[in-house]
PDB file of C-alpha atoms in Angstrom:
ATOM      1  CA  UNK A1014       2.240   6.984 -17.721  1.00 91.00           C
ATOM      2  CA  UNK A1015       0.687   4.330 -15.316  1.00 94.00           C
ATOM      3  CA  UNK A1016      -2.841   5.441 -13.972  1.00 97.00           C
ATOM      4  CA  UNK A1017      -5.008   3.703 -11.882  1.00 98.00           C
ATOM      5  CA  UNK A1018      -9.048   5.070 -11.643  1.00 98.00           C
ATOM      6  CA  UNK A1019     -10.833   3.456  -8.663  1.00 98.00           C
ATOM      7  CA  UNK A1020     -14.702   3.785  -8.506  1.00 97.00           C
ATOM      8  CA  UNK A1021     -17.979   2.155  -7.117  1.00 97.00           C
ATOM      9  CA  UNK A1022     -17.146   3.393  -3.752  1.00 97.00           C
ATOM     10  CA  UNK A1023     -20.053   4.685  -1.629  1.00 97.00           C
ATOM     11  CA  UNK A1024     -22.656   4.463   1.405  1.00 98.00           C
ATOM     12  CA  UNK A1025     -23.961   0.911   2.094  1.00 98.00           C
ATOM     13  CA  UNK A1026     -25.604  -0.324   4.738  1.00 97.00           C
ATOM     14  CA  UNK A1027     -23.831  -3.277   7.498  1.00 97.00           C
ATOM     15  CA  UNK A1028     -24.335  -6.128   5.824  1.00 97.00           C
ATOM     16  CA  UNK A1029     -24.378  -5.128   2.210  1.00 98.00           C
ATOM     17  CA  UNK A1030     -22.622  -5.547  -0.654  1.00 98.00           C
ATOM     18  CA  UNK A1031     -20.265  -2.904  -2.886  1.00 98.00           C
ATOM     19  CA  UNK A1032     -18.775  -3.913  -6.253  1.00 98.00           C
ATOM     20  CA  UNK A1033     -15.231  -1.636  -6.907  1.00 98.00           C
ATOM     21  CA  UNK A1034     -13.572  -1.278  -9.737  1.00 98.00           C
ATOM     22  CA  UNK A1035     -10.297   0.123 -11.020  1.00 98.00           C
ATOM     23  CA  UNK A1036      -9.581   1.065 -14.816  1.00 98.00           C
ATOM     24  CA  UNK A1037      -5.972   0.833 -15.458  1.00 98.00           C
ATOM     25  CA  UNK A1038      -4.039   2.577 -18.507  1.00 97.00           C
ATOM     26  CA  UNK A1039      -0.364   4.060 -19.798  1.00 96.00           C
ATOM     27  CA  UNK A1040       1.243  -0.142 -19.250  1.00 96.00           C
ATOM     28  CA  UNK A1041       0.774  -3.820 -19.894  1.00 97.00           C
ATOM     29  CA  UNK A1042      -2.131  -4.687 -17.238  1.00 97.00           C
ATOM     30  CA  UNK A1043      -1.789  -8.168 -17.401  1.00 97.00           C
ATOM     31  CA  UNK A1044       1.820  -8.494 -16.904  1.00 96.00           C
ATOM     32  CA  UNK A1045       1.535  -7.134 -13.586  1.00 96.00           C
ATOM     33  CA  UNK A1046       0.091  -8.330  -9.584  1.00 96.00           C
ATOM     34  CA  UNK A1047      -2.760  -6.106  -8.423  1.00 97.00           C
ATOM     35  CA  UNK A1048      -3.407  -5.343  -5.198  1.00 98.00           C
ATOM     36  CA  UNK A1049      -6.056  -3.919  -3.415  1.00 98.00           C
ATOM     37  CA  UNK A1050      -5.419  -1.746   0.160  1.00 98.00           C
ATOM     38  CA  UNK A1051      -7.643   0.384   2.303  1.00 98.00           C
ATOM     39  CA  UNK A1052      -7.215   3.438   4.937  1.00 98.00           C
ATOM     40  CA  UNK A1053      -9.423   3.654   7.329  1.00 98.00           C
ATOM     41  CA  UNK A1054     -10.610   7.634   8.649  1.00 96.00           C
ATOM     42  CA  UNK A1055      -6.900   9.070  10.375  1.00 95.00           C
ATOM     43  CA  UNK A1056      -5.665   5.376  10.188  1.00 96.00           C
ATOM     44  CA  UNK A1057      -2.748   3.386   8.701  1.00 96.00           C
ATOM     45  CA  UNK A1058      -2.718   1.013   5.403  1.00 97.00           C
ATOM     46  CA  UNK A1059      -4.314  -1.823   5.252  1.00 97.00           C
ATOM     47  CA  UNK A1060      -3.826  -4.835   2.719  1.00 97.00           C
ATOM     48  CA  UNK A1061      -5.936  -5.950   1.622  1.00 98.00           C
ATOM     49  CA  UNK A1062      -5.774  -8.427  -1.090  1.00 97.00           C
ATOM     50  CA  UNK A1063      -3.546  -9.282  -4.388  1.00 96.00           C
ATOM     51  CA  UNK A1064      -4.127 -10.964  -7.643  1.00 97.00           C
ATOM     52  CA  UNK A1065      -1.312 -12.066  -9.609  1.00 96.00           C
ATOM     53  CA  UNK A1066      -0.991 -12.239 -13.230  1.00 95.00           C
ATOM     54  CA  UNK A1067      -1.341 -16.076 -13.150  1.00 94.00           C
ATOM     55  CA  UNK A1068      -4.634 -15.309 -10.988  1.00 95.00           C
ATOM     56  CA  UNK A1069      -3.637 -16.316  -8.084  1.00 97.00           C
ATOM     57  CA  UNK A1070      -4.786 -14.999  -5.100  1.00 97.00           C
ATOM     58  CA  UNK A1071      -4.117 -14.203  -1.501  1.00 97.00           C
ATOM     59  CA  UNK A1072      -6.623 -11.745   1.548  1.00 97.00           C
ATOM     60  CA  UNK A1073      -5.675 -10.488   4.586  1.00 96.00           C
ATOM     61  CA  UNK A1074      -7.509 -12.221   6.942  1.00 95.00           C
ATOM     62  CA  UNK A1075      -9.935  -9.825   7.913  1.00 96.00           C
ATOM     63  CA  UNK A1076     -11.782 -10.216   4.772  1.00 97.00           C
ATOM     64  CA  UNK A1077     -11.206 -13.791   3.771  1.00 97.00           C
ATOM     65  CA  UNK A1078     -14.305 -15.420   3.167  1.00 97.00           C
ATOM     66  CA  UNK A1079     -16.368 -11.546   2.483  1.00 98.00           C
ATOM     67  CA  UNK A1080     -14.240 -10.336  -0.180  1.00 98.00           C
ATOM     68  CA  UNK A1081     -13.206 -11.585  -3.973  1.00 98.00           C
ATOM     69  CA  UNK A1082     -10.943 -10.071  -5.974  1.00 98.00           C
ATOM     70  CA  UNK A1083     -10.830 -10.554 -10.212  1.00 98.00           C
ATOM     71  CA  UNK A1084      -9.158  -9.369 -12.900  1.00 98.00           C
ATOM     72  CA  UNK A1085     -10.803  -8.885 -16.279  1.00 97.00           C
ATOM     73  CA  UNK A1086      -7.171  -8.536 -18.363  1.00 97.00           C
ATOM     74  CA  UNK A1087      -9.428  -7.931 -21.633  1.00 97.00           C
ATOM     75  CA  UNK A1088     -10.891  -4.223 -19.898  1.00 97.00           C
ATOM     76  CA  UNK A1089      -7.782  -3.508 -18.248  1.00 98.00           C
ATOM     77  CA  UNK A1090      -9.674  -3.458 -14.898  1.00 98.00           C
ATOM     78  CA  UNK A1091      -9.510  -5.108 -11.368  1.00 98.00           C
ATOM     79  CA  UNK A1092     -12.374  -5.509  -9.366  1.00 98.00           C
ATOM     80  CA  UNK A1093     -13.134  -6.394  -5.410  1.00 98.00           C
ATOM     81  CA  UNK A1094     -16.568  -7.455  -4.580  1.00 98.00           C
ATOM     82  CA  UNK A1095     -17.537  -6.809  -1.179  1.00 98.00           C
ATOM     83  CA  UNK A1096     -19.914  -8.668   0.405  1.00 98.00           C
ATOM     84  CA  UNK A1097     -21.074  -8.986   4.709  1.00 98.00           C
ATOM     85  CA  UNK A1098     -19.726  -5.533   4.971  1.00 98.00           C
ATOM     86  CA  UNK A1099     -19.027  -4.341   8.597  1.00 98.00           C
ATOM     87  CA  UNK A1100     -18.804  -0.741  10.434  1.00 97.00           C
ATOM     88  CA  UNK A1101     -14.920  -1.855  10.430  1.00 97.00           C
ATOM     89  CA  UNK A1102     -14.818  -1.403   6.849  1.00 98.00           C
ATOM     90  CA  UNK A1103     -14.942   2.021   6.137  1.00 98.00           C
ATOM     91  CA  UNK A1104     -12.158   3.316   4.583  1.00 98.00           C
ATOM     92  CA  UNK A1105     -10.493   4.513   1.155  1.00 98.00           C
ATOM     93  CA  UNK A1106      -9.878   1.855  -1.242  1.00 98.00           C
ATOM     94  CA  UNK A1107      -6.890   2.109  -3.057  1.00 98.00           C
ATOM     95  CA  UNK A1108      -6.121   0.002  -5.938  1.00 98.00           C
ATOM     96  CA  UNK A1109      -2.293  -0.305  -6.839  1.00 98.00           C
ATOM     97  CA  UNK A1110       0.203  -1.874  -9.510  1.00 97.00           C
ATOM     98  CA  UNK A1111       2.802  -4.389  -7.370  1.00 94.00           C
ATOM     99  CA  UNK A1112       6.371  -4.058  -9.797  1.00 87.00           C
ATOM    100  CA  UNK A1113       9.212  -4.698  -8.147  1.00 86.00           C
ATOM    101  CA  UNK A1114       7.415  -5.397  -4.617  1.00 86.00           C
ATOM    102  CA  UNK A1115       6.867  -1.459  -4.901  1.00 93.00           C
ATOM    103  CA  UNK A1116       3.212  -0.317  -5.260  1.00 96.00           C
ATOM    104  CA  UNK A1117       2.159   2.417  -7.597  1.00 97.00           C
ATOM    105  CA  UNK A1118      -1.467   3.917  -6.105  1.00 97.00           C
ATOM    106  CA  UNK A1119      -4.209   4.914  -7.772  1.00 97.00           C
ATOM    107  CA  UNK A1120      -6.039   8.110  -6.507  1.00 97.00           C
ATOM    108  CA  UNK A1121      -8.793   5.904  -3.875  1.00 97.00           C
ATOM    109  CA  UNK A1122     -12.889   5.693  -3.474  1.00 98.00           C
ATOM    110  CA  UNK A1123     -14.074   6.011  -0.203  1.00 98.00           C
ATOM    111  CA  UNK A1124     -16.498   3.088   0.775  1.00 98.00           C
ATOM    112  CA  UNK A1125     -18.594   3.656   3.919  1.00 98.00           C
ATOM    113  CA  UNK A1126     -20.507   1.754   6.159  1.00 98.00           C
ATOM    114  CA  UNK A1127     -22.895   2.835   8.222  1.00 97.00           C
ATOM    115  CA  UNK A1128     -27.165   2.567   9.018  1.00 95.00           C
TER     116      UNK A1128
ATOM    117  CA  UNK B 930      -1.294 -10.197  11.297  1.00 62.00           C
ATOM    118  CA  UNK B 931      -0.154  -7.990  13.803  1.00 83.00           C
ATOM    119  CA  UNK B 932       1.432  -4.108  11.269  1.00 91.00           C
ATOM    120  CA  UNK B 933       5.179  -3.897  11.519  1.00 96.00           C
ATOM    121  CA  UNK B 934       6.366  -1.671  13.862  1.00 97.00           C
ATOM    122  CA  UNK B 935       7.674   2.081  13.171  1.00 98.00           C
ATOM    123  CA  UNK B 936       7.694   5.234  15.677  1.00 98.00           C
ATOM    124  CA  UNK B 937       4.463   7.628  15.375  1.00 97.00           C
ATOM    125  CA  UNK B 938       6.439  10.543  14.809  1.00 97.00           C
ATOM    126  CA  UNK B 939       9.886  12.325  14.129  1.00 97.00           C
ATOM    127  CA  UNK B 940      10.655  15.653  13.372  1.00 97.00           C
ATOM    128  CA  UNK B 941      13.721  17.447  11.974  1.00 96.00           C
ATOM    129  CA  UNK B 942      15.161  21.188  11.196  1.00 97.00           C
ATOM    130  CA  UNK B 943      15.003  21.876   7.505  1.00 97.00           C
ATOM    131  CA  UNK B 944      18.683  20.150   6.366  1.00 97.00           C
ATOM    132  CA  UNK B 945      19.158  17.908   8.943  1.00 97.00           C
ATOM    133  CA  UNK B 946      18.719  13.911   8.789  1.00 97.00           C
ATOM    134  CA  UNK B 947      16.444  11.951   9.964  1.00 98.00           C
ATOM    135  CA  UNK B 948      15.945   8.304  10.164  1.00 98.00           C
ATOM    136  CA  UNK B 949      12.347   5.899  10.443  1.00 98.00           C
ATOM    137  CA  UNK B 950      12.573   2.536  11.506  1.00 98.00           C
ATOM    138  CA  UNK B 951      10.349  -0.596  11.119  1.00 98.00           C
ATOM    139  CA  UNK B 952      10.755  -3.254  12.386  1.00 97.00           C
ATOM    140  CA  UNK B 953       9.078  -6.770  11.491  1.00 96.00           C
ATOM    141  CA  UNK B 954      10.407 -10.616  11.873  1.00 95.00           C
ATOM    142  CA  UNK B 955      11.847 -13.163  10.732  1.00 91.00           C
ATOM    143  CA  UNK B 956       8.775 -13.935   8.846  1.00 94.00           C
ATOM    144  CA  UNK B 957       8.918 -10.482   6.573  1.00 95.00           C
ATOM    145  CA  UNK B 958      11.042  -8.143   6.708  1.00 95.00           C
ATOM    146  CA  UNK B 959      13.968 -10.418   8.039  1.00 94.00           C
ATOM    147  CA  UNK B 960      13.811 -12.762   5.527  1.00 94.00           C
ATOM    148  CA  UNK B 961      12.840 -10.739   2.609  1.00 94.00           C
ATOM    149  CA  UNK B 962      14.109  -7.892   0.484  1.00 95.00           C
ATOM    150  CA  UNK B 963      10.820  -7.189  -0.046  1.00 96.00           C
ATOM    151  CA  UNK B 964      10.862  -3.740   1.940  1.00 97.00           C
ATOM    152  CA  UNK B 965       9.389  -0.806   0.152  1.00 98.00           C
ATOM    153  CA  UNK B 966       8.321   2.681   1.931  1.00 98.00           C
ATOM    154  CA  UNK B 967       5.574   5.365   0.590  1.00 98.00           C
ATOM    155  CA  UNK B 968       5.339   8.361   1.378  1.00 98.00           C
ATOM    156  CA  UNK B 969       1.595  10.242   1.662  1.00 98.00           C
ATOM    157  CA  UNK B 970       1.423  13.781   2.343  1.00 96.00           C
ATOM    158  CA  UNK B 971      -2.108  14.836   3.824  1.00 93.00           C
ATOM    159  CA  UNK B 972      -5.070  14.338   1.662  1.00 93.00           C
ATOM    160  CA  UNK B 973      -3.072  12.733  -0.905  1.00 96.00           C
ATOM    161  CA  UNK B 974      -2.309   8.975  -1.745  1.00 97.00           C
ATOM    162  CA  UNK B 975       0.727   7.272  -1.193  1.00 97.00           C
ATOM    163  CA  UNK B 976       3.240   7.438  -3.174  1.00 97.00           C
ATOM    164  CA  UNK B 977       6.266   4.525  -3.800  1.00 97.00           C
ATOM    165  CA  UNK B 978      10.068   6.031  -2.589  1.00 97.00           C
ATOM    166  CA  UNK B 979      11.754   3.464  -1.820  1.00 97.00           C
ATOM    167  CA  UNK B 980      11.191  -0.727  -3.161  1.00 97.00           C
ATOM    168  CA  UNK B 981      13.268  -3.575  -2.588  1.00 97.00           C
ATOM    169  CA  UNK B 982      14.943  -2.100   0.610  1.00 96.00           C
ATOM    170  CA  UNK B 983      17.206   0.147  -0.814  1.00 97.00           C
ATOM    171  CA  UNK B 984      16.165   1.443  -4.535  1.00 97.00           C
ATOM    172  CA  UNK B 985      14.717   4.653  -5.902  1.00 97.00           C
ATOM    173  CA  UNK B 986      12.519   4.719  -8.880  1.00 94.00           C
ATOM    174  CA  UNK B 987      13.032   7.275 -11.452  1.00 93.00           C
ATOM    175  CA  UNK B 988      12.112  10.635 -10.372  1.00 94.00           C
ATOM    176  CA  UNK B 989      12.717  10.665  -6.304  1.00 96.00           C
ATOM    177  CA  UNK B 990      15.628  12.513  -4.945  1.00 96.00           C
ATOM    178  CA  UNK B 991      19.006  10.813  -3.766  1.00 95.00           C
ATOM    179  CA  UNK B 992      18.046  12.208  -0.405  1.00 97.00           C
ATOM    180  CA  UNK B 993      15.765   9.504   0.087  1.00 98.00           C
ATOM    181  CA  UNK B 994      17.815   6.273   1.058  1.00 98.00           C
ATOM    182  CA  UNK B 995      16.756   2.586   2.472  1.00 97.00           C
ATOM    183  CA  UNK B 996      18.518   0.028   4.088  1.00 97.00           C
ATOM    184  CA  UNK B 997      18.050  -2.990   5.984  1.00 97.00           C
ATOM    185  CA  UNK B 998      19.590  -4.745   8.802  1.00 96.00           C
ATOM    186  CA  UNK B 999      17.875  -8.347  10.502  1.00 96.00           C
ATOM    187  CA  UNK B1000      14.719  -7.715  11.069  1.00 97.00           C
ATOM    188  CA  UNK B1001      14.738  -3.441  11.136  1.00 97.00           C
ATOM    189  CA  UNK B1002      14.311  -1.550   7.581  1.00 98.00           C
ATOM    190  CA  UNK B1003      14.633   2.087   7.694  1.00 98.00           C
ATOM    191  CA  UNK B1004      14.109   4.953   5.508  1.00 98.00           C
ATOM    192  CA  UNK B1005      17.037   7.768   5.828  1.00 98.00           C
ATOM    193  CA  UNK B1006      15.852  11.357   4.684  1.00 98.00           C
ATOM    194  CA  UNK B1007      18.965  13.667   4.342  1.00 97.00           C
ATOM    195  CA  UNK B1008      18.889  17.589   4.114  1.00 97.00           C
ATOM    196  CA  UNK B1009      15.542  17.652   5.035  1.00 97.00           C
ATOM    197  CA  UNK B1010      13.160  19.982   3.077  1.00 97.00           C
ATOM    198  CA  UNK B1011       9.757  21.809   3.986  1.00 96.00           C
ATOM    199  CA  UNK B1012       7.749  19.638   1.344  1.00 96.00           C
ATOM    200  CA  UNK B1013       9.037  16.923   2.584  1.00 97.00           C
ATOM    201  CA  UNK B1014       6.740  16.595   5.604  1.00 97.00           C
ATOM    202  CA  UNK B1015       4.292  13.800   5.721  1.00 97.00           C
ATOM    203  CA  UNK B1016       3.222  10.542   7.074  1.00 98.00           C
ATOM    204  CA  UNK B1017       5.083   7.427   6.027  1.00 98.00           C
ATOM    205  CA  UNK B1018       4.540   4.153   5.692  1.00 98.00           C
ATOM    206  CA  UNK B1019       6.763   0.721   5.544  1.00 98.00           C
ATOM    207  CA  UNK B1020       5.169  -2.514   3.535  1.00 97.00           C
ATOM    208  CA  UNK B1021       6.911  -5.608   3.238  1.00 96.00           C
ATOM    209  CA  UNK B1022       6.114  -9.227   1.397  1.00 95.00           C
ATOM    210  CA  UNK B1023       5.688 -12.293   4.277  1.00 95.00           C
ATOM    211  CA  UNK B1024       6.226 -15.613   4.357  1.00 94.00           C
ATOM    212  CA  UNK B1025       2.042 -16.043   4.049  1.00 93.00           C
ATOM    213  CA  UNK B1026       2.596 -14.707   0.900  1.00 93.00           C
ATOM    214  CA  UNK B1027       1.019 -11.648   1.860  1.00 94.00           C
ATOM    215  CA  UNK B1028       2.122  -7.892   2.163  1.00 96.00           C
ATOM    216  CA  UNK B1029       1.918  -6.389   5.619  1.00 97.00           C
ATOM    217  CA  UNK B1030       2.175  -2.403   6.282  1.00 97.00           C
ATOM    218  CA  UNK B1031       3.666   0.118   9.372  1.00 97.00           C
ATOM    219  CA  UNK B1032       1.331   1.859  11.430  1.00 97.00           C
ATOM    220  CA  UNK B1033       2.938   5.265   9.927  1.00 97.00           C
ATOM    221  CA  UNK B1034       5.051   7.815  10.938  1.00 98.00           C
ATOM    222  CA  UNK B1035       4.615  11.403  10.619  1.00 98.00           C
ATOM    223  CA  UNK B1036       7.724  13.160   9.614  1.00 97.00           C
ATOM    224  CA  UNK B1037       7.318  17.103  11.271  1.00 97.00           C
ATOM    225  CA  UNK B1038       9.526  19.761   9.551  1.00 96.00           C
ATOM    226  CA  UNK B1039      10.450  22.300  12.154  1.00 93.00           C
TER     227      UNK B1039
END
């Protein structure tokens, strides 16, 4: 079955940087878009950002220019490097399989940024 | 990139119906069926119910049911159930080429 294993989350301080990672197994990881999306404390989703399989890419604007997503279709894992981070974005990271324009979710790190 | 637009809350008796809208533009959800819903009891992550407006994967009950008319999805949940309470959230693809999300709407069981 599909399962998706975020990690690297963490405390960092405003303007650091956080490397995440998700380990996907149980399907073809390079067949498929990957998205990241975060959830901010008693908030809503968030996008945001996807990679296709072709590797292209697209961010929500309110971390265009801080954030890069990757693939690395040889480990099976996605990755979103976080750099400039703000107070704004704490939140749970989720990293999810697009199929369908459904998302499956993995289970979420919780990134936090504070002094 | 303003999140499509769904009520904060509904509630329902155990059996009855109840229905959550969200509502986008012509630039998502009206010009896309690219509507998918998730549904994320507390402490949990989401979890996919409904994709491409109207379609259940494998392994969620017929209860469930999307539709779609203009720019207004909504998500239909029929003889409502105790377990059945928690938040829930619209997504849908946009014409940026990007996904946007509802600000969530927490489904009470009475």
């Amino acid at each position: 079955q599909v399962q998706l294993v975020e990690s690297g989350g963490g405390l960092v301080k405003p303007g650091g940087s956080l490397r995440l990672s998700c380990a996907a197994s149980g399907f073809t990881f390079s067949d498929y878009y990957m998205n990241w999306i975060r959830q901010a404390p008693g908030k809503g989703l968030e996008w945001v950002s996807y990679i296709t399989s072709g590797n292209t890419i697209y961010y929500a604007d309110s971390v265009k220019g801080r954030f890069t997503i990757s693939r690395d279709n040889a480990k099976n894992s996605l990755y979103l490097q976080m750099n400039s981070l703000r107070a704004e974005d704490t939140a749970v990271y989720y990293c999810a399989r697009q199929a369908n324009w459904g998302l499956i979710w993995g289970q979420g790190t919780m990134v936090t940024v504070s002094s | 990139q303003s999140a499509l637009t769904q009520p904060p809350s509904v509630s329902g008796s155990p059996g009855q119906s109840v229905t959550i809208s969200c509502t986008g533009t012509s630039s998502d959800v009206g010009s896309y069926n690219r509507v998918s819903w998730y549904q994320q009891p507390p402490g949990t992550a989401p979890k996919l119910i409904i994709y491409e407006v109207s379609n259940r994967p494998s392994g969620v009950p017929d209860r469930f049911s999307g539709s779609k008319s203009g720019n207004t999805a909504s998500l239909t949940i029929s003889g409502l159930q105790a377990e059945d309470e928690a938040d829930y959230y619209c997504s849908s693809y946009t014409s940026s080429s990007t996904l946007r999300f509802g600000g969530g709407t927490k489904l009470t069981v009475l």
